[in-house]
Coordinates of C-alpha atoms in Angstrom, one line a residue:
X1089 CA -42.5 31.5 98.5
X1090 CA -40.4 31.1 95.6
X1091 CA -41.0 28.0 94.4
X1092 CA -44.9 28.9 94.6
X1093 CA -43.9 31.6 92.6
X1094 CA -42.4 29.6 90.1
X1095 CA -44.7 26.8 89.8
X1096 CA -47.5 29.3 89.1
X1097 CA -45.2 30.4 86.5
X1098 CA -44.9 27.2 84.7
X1099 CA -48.2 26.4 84.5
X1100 CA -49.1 30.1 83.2
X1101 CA -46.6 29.6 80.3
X1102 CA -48.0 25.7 79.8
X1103 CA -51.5 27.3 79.6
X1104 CA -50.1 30.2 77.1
X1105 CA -48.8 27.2 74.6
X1106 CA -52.0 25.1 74.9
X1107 CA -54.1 28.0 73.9
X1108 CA -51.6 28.7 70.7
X1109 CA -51.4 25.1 69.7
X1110 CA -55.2 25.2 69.6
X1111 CA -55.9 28.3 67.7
X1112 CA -53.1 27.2 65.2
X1113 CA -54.9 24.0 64.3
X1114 CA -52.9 20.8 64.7
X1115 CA -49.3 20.8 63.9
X1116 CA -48.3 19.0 60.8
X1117 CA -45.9 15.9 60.4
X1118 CA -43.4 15.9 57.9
X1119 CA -41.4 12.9 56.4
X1120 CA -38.4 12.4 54.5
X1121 CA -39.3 11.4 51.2
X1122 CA -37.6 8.6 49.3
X1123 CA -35.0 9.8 46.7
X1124 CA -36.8 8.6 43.4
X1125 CA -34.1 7.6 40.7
X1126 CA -34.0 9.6 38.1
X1127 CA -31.9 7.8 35.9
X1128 CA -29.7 6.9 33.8
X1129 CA -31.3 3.0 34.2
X1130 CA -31.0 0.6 31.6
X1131 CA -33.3 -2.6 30.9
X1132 CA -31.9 -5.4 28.8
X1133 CA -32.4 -9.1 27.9
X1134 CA -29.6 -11.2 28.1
X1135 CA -29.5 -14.3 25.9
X1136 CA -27.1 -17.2 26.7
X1137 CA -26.2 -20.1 24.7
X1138 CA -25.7 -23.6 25.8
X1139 CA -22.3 -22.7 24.9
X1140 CA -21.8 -19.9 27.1
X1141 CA -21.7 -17.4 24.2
X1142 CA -23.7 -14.6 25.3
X1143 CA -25.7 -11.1 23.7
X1144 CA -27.8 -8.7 25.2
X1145 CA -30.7 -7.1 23.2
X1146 CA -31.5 -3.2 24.4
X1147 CA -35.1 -2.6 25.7
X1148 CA -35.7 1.1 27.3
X1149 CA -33.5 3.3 29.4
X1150 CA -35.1 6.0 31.9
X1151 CA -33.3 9.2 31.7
X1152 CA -34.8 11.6 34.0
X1153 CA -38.0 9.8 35.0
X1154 CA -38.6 9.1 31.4
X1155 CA -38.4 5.7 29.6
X1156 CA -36.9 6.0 25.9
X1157 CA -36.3 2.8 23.6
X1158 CA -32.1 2.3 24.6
X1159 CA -32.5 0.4 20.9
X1160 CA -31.8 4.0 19.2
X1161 CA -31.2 6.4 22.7
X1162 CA -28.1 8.8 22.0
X1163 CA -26.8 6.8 18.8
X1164 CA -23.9 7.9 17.2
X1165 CA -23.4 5.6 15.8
X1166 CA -23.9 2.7 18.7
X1167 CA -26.5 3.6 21.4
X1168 CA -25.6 4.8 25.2
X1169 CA -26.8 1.3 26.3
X1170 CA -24.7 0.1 24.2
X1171 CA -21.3 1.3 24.8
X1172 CA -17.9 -0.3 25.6
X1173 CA -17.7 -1.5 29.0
X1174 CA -21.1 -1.3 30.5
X1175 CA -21.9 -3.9 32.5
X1176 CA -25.6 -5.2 33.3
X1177 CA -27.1 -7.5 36.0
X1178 CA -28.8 -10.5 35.2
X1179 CA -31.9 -10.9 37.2
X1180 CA -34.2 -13.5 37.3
X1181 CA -37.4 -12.7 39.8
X1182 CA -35.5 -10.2 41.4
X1183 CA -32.6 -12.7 42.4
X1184 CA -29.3 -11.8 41.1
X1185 CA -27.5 -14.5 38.3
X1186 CA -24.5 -12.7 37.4
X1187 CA -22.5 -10.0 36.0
X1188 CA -22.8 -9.0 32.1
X1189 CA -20.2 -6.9 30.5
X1190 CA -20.3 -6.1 26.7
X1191 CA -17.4 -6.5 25.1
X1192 CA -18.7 -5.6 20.8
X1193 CA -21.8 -3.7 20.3
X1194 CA -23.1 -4.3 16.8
X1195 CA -26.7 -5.4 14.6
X1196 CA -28.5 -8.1 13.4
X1197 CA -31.1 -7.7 11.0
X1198 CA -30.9 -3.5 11.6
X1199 CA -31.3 -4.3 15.2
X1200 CA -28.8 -2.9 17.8
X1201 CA -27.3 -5.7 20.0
X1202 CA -24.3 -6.4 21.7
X1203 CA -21.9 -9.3 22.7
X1204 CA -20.0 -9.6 25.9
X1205 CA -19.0 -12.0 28.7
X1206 CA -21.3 -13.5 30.8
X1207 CA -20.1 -14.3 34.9
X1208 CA -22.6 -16.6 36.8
X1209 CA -23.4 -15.3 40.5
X1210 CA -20.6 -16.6 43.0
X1211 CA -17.9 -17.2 40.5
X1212 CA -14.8 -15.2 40.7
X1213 CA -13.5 -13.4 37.8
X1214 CA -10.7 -14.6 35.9
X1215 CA -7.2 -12.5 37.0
X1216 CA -5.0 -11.3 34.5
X1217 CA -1.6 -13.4 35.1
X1218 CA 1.2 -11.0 36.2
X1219 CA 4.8 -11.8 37.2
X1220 CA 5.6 -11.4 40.6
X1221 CA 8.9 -9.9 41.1
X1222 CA 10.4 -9.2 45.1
X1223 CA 10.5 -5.9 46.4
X1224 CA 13.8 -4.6 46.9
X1225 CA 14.1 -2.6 49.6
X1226 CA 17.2 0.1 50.0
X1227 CA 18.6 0.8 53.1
X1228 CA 20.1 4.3 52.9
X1229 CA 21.4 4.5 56.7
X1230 CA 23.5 1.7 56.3
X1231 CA 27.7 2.1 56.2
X1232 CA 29.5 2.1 53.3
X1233 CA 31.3 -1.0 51.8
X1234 CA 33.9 -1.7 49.5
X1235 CA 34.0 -4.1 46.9
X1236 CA 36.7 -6.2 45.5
X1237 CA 37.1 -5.9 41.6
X1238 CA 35.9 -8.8 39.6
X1239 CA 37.7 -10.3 37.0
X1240 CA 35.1 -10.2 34.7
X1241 CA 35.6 -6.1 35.2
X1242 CA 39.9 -6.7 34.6
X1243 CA 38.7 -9.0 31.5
X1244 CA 36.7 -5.8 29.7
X1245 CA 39.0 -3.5 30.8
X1246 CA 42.1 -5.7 29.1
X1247 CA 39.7 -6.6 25.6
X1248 CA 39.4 -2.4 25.6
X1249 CA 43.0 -2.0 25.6
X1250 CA 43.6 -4.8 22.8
X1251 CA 40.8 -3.0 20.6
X1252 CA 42.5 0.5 21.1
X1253 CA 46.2 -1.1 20.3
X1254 CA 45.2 -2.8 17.7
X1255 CA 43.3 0.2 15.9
X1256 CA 46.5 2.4 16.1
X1257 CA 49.1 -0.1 14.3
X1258 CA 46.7 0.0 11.9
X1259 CA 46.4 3.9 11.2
X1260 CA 50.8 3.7 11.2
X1261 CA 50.3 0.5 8.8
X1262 CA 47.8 2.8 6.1
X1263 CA 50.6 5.8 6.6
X1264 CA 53.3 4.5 5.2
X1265 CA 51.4 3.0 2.5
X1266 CA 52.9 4.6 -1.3
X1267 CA 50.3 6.9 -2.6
X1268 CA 50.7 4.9 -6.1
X1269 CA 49.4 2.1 -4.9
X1270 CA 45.7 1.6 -6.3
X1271 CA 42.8 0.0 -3.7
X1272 CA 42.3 -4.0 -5.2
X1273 CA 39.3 -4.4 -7.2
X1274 CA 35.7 -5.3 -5.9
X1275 CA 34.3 -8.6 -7.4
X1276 CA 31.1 -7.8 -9.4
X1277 CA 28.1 -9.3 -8.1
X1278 CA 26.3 -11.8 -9.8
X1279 CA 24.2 -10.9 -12.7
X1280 CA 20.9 -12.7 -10.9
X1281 CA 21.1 -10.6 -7.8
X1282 CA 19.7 -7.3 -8.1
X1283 CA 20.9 -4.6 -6.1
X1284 CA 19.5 -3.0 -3.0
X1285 CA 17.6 0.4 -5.0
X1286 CA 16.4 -2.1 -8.1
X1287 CA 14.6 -4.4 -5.2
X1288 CA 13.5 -1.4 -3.7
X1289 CA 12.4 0.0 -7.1
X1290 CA 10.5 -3.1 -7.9
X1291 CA 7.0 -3.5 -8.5
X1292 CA 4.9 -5.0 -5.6
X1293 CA 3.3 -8.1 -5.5
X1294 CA -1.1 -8.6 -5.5
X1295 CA -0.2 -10.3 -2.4
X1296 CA 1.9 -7.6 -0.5
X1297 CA -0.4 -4.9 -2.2
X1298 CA -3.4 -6.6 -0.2
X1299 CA -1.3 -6.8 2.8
X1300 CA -0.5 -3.7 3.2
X1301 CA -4.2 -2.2 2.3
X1302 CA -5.4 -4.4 5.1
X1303 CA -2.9 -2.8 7.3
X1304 CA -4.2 0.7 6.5
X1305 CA -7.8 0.3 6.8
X1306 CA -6.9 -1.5 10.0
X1307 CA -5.1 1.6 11.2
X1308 CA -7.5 4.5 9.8
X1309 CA -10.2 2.4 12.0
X1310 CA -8.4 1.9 14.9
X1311 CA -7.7 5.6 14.7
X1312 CA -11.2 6.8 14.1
X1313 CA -12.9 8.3 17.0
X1314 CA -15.8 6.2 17.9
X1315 CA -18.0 9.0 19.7
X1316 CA -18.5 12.3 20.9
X1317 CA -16.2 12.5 24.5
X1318 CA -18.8 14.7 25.8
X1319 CA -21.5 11.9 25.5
X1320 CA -22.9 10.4 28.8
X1321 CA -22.1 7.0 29.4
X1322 CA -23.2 4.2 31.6
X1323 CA -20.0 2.1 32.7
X1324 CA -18.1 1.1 35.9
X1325 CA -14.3 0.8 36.2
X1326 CA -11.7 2.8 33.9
X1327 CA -11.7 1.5 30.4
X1328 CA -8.8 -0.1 28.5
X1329 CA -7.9 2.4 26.2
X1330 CA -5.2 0.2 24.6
X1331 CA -7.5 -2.5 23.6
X1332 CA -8.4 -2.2 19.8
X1333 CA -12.4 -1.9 19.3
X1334 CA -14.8 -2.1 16.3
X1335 CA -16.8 0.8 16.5
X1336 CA -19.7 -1.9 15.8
X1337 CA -20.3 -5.3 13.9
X1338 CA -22.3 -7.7 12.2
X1339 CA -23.2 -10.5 14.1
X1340 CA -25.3 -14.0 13.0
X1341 CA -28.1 -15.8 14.5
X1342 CA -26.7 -17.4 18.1
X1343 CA -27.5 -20.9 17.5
X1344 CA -24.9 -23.4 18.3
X1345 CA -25.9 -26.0 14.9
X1346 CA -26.3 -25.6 11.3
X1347 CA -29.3 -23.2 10.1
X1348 CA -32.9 -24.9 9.6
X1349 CA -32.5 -24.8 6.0
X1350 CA -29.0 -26.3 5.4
X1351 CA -29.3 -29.1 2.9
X1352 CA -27.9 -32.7 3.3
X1353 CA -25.6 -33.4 0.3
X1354 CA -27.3 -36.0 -2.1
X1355 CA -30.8 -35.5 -1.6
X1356 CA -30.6 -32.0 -2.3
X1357 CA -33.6 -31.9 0.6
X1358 CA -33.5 -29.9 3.8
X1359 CA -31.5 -32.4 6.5
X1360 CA -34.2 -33.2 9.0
X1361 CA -31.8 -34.5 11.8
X1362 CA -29.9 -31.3 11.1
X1363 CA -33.5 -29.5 11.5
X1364 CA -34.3 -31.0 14.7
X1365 CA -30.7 -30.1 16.2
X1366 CA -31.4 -26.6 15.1
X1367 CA -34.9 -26.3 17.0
X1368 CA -33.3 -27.7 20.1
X1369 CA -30.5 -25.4 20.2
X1370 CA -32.8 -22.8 20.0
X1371 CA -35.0 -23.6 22.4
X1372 CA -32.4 -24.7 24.7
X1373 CA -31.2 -20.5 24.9
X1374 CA -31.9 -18.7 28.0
X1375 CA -33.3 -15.9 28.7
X1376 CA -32.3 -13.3 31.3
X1377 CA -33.8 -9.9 31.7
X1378 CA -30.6 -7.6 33.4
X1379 CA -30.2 -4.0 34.6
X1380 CA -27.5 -1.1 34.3
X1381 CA -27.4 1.5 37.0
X1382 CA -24.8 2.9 39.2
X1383 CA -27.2 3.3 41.9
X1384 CA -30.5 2.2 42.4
X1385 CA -31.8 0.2 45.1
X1386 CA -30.9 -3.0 46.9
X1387 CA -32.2 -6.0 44.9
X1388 CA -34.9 -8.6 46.5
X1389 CA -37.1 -11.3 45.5
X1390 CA -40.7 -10.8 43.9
X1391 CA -41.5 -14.6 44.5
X1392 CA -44.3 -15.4 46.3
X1393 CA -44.0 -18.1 48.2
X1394 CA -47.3 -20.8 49.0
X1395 CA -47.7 -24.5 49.4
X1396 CA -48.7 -26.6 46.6
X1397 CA -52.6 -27.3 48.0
X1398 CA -52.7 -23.3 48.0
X1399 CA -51.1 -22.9 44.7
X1400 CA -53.9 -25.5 43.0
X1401 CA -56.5 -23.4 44.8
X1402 CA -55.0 -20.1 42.5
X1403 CA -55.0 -22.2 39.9
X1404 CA -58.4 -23.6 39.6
X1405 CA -59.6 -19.8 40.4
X1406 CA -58.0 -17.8 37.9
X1407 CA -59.0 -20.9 35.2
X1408 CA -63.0 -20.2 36.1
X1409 CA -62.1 -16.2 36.3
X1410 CA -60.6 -17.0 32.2
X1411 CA -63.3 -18.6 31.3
X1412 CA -65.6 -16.0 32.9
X1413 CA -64.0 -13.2 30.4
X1414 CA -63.8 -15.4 27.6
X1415 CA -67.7 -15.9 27.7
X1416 CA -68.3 -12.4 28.6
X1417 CA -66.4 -11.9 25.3
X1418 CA -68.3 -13.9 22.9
X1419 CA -71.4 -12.3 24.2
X1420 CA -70.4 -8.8 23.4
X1421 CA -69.4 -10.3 20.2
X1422 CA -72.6 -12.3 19.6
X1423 CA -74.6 -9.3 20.3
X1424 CA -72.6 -6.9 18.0
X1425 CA -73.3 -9.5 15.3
X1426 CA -76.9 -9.8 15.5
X1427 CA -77.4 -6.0 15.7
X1428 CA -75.4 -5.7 12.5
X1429 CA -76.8 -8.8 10.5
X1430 CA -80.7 -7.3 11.8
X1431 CA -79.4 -3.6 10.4
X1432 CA -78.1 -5.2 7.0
X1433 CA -81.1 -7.6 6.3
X1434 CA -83.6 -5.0 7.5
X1435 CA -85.0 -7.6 9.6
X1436 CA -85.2 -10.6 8.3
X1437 CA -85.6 -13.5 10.6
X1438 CA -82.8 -14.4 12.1
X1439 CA -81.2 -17.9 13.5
X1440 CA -81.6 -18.6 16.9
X1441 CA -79.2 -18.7 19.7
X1442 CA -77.3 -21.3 20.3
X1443 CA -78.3 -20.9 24.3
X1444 CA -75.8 -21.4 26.7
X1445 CA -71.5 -21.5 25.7
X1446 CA -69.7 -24.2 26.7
X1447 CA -67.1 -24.5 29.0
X1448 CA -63.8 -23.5 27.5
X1449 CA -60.6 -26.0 27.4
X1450 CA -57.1 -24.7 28.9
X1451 CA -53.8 -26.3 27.2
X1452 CA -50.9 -24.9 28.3
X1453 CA -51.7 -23.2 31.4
X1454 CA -48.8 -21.5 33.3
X1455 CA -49.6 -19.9 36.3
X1456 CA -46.9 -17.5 38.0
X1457 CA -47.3 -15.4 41.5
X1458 CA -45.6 -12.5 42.3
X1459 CA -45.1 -10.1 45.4
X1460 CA -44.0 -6.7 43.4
X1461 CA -44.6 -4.3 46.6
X1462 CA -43.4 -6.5 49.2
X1463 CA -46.6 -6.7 50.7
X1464 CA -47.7 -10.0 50.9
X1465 CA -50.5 -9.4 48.2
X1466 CA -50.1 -12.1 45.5
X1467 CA -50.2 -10.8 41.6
X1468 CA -51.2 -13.8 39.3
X1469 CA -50.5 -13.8 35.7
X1470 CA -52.2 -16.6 34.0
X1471 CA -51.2 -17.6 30.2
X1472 CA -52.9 -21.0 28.4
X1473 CA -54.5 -21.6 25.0
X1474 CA -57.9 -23.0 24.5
X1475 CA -59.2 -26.0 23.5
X1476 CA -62.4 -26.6 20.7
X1477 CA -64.9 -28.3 23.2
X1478 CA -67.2 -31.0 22.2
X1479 CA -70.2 -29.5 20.6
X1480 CA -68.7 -26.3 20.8
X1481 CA -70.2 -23.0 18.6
X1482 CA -68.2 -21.0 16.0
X1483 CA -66.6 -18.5 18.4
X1484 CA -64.5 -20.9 20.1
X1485 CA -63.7 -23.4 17.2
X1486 CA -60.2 -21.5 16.7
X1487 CA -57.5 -21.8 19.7
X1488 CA -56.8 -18.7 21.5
X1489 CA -54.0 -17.4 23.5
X1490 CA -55.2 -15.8 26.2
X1491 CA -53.5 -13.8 29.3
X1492 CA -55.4 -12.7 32.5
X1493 CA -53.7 -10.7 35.4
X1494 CA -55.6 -10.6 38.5
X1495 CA -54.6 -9.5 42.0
X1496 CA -56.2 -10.2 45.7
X1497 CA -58.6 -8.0 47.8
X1498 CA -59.2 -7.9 51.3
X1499 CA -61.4 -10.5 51.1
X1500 CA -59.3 -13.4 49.1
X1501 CA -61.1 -12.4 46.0
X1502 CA -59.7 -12.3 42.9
X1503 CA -60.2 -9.0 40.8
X1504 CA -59.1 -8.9 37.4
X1505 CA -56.7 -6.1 36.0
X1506 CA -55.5 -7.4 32.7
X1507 CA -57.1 -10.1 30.0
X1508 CA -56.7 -10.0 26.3
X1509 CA -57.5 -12.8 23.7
X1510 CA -55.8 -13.6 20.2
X1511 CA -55.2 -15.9 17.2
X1512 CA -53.1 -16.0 14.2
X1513 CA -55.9 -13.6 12.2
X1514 CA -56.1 -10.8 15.1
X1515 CA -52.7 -10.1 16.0
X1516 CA -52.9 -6.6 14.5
X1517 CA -56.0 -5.9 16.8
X1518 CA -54.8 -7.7 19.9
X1519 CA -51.1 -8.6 20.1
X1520 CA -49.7 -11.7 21.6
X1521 CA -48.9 -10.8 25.4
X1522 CA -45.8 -12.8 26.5
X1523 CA -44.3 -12.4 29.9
X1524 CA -40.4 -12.7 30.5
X1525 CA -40.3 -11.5 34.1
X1526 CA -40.9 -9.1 37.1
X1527 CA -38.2 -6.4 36.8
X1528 CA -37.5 -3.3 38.7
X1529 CA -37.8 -1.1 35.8
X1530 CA -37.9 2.4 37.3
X1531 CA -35.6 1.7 40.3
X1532 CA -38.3 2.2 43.2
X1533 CA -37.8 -1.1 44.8
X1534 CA -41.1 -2.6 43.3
X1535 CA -41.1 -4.8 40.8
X1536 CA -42.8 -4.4 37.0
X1537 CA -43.8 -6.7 34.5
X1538 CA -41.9 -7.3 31.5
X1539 CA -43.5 -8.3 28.2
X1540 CA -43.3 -9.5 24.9
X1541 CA -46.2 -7.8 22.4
X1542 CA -46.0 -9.9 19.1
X1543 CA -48.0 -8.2 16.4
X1544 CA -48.8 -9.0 12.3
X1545 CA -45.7 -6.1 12.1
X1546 CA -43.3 -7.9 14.5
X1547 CA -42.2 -8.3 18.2
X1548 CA -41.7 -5.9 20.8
X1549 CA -41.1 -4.8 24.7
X1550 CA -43.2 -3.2 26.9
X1551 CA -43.0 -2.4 30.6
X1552 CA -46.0 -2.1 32.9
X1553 CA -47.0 -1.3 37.0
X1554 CA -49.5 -3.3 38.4
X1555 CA -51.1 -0.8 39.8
X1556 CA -54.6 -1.3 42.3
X1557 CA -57.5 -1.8 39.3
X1558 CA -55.2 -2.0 35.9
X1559 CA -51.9 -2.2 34.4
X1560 CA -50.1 1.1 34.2
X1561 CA -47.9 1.3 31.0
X1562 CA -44.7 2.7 31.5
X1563 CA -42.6 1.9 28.1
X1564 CA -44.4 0.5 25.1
X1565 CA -42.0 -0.4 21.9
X1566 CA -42.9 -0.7 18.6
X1567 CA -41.7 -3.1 16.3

């Protein structure tokens, strides 16, 4: 009887919950939300030199969610990025290639950059050399023992005794002296030696006066304070606060030969050999883009690995997808012309079209794939310059650079986020759009797309998401 009883019970109170859950509506599902980094995150590029003499040229910081140029973030004089000690990353498609720690922060051409020491991945830091002395370890338990005297010990003990004899014949000696008796005279010294307060009275040298300014501007700089102590700082370790620092310096072009323009003695002509050397040296510096953060997440790879046959199938689609926009392009601009020229000539009659464009010519092409998201969704960015075509018309007569971003969709289509076209005349309506790499700029584990905007003002950084129809900007800088 009871357990009838308390079966009927269960299934009343079952019942009871049912009918509650189902007036309430379904019951919600919460997750735990990643913890988004808020900063501070640094983004630098690292240039090397064949050398091994490396600099690092600020980009954009995120304090707080928010990107800020690091070129001029919190500069008193030197910016945060900047600072003594920090050390950056060097990453090159998400793989790590070593360890960056500035050493001098300082400009070039008013722009804030900074030297330092470069340490590939998977070499070991050099150790400072210290001497190794043995432990000595007391043993206070132990008996205690008695030592025989050393001669040594009876040989300073006797020299003592000498000393003190010695010293008090002497006082009997000056004692019975008569007080008559006159002290023997001092020779003179000679007339080309001065004496000690004339050398000390005389004048100083150009030489020692130099000296001795150097030595005082050295130490009024040493002892200037460099910043505020207050100010936030991005560094790992404790600091070497004996080490002697610059608050900045001036630094010269890193190039491992003579300058372009250096002249060969003789001809007075620019050395072309010494040219060339120049122009390799430069192009023989490398590029790494590199990362500051305490935190952050765990690096991986944005590479998206595919065999060649596949790669040539990307290749040959994103080449018909740039020539696609390019005559899309030229159309708009065709039509803009003839509605302009028909307005201004108040219709007069007007050449005919040329009919159908041509098919554009890539040089150049370089094709790279990413995976940002870790998805398994390939991002292509596409860069080439064109080609005049035989028989082509007057829009495509001057090469262009182009750059075309295009992702997958379900289907294995392409769909295009990003294309821009330039020349040497439109750089201040569409700037030159060079990628360096695929960073993790914001610290969300997903990679972003670094750039290099060349305008008619100059070059800059920028920082975008690829995001499902467009590029998202996160930092633009300005020249």
């Amino acid at each position: 009887m009871f357990a009838v009883t308390l079966a009927a019970s269960t299934l009343l109170a079952s019942s009871w919950f049912v009918a509650q859950a189902a007036a309430q509506g379904p019951i919600p599902q919460y997750g735990h939300k990643p913890v988004s980094n808020k900063g501070p995150r640094a983004i630098g590029l690292i240039q090397l030199s064949p050398k091994g003499k490396a600099r690092l040229t600020p980009i954009a910081i995120m304090m707080d969610g928010k990107f800020y140029d690091a070129g001029s973030y919190k500069a008193a004089p030197v910016p945060m990025a900047l600072d003594f000690g920090i050390v950056y990353e060097g990453f090159r498609t998400g793989v790590s290639q070593g360890v960056f720690t500035i050493t001098q922060p300082g400009q070039r051409n008013q722009v804030w950059i900074a030297e330092g020491t470069w340490l590939p991945a998977g070499e070991k830091a050099p150790e400072k050399s210290k001497k190794y002395s043995t432990p000595v370890i007391e043993d206070k338990d132990a008996p205690p023992v008695l030592h025989r005297r050393s001669d040594k010990a009876d040989s300073d003990s006797g020299t003592d005794k000498d000393k003190d004899r010695d010293k008090s014949d002497k006082d009997k000696k000056d004692q019975q002296k008569p007080a008559g008796t006159a002290p023997p005279p001092t020779p003179a010294p000679p007339a080309s030696a001065p004496s000690a307060p004339e050398a000390a009275k005389a004048p100083a040298t150009p030489e020692t006066a130099k000296a001795s300014a150097s030595a005082s501007a050295s130490a009024s700089v040493s002892s200037e304070p460099i910043e505020d102590p207050n100010r936030p700082r991005l560094r790992r370790g404790k600091p070497d606060s004996t080490a002697r620092r610059e608050p900045f310096a001036t630094f010269e072009p890193l190039t491992d030969a003579a300058p372009a323009g250096t002249v060969s003695p003789g001809t007075g002509k620019p050395d072309a050999k010494t040219a060339k050397d120049s122009a390799a040296a430069s192009a023989q510096i490398t590029f790494i883009p590199a990362i500051s953060d305490a935190g952050g997440p765990d690096p991986r790879p944005y590479s998206y690995d595919l065999k060649p046959a596949e790669e040539a199938i990307y290749r040959s689609k994103m080449i018909a997808l740039a020539a696609t926009q390019l005559h899309a392009q030229a159309n708009a601009a065709t039509k803009e012309a003839a509605t302009a020229q028909k307005t201004a000539s108040a219709r007069k009659s007007l050449p005919k079209s040329a009919g159908k464009l041509p098919k554009p010519a890539f040089d150049d092409v370089s094709l790279r794939i990413f995976d940002l998201s870790n998805s398994n969704e390939p991002v292509l960015v596409l860069s080439a310059r064109t080609r005049p075509a035989a028989g082509a018309t007057q829009s495509f007569e001057e090469p262009k650079e182009i750059m075309l971003i295009a992702r997958t969709n379900l289907e294995g289509e392409l769909k295009k986020l990003f294309f821009s076209q330039t020349d040497s005349r439109h750089l201040d309506v569409s700037p030159r759009m060079e990628l360096i790499d695929a960073v993790d700029a914001d610290g969300d584990g997903r990679g972003e797309l670094l750039f290099r905007r060349t305008s008619d003002n100059g070059s800059a950084y920028a920082i975008y998401r690829v995001t499902a129809d467009r590029l998202w900007p996160l930092f633009e800088g300005t020249p």
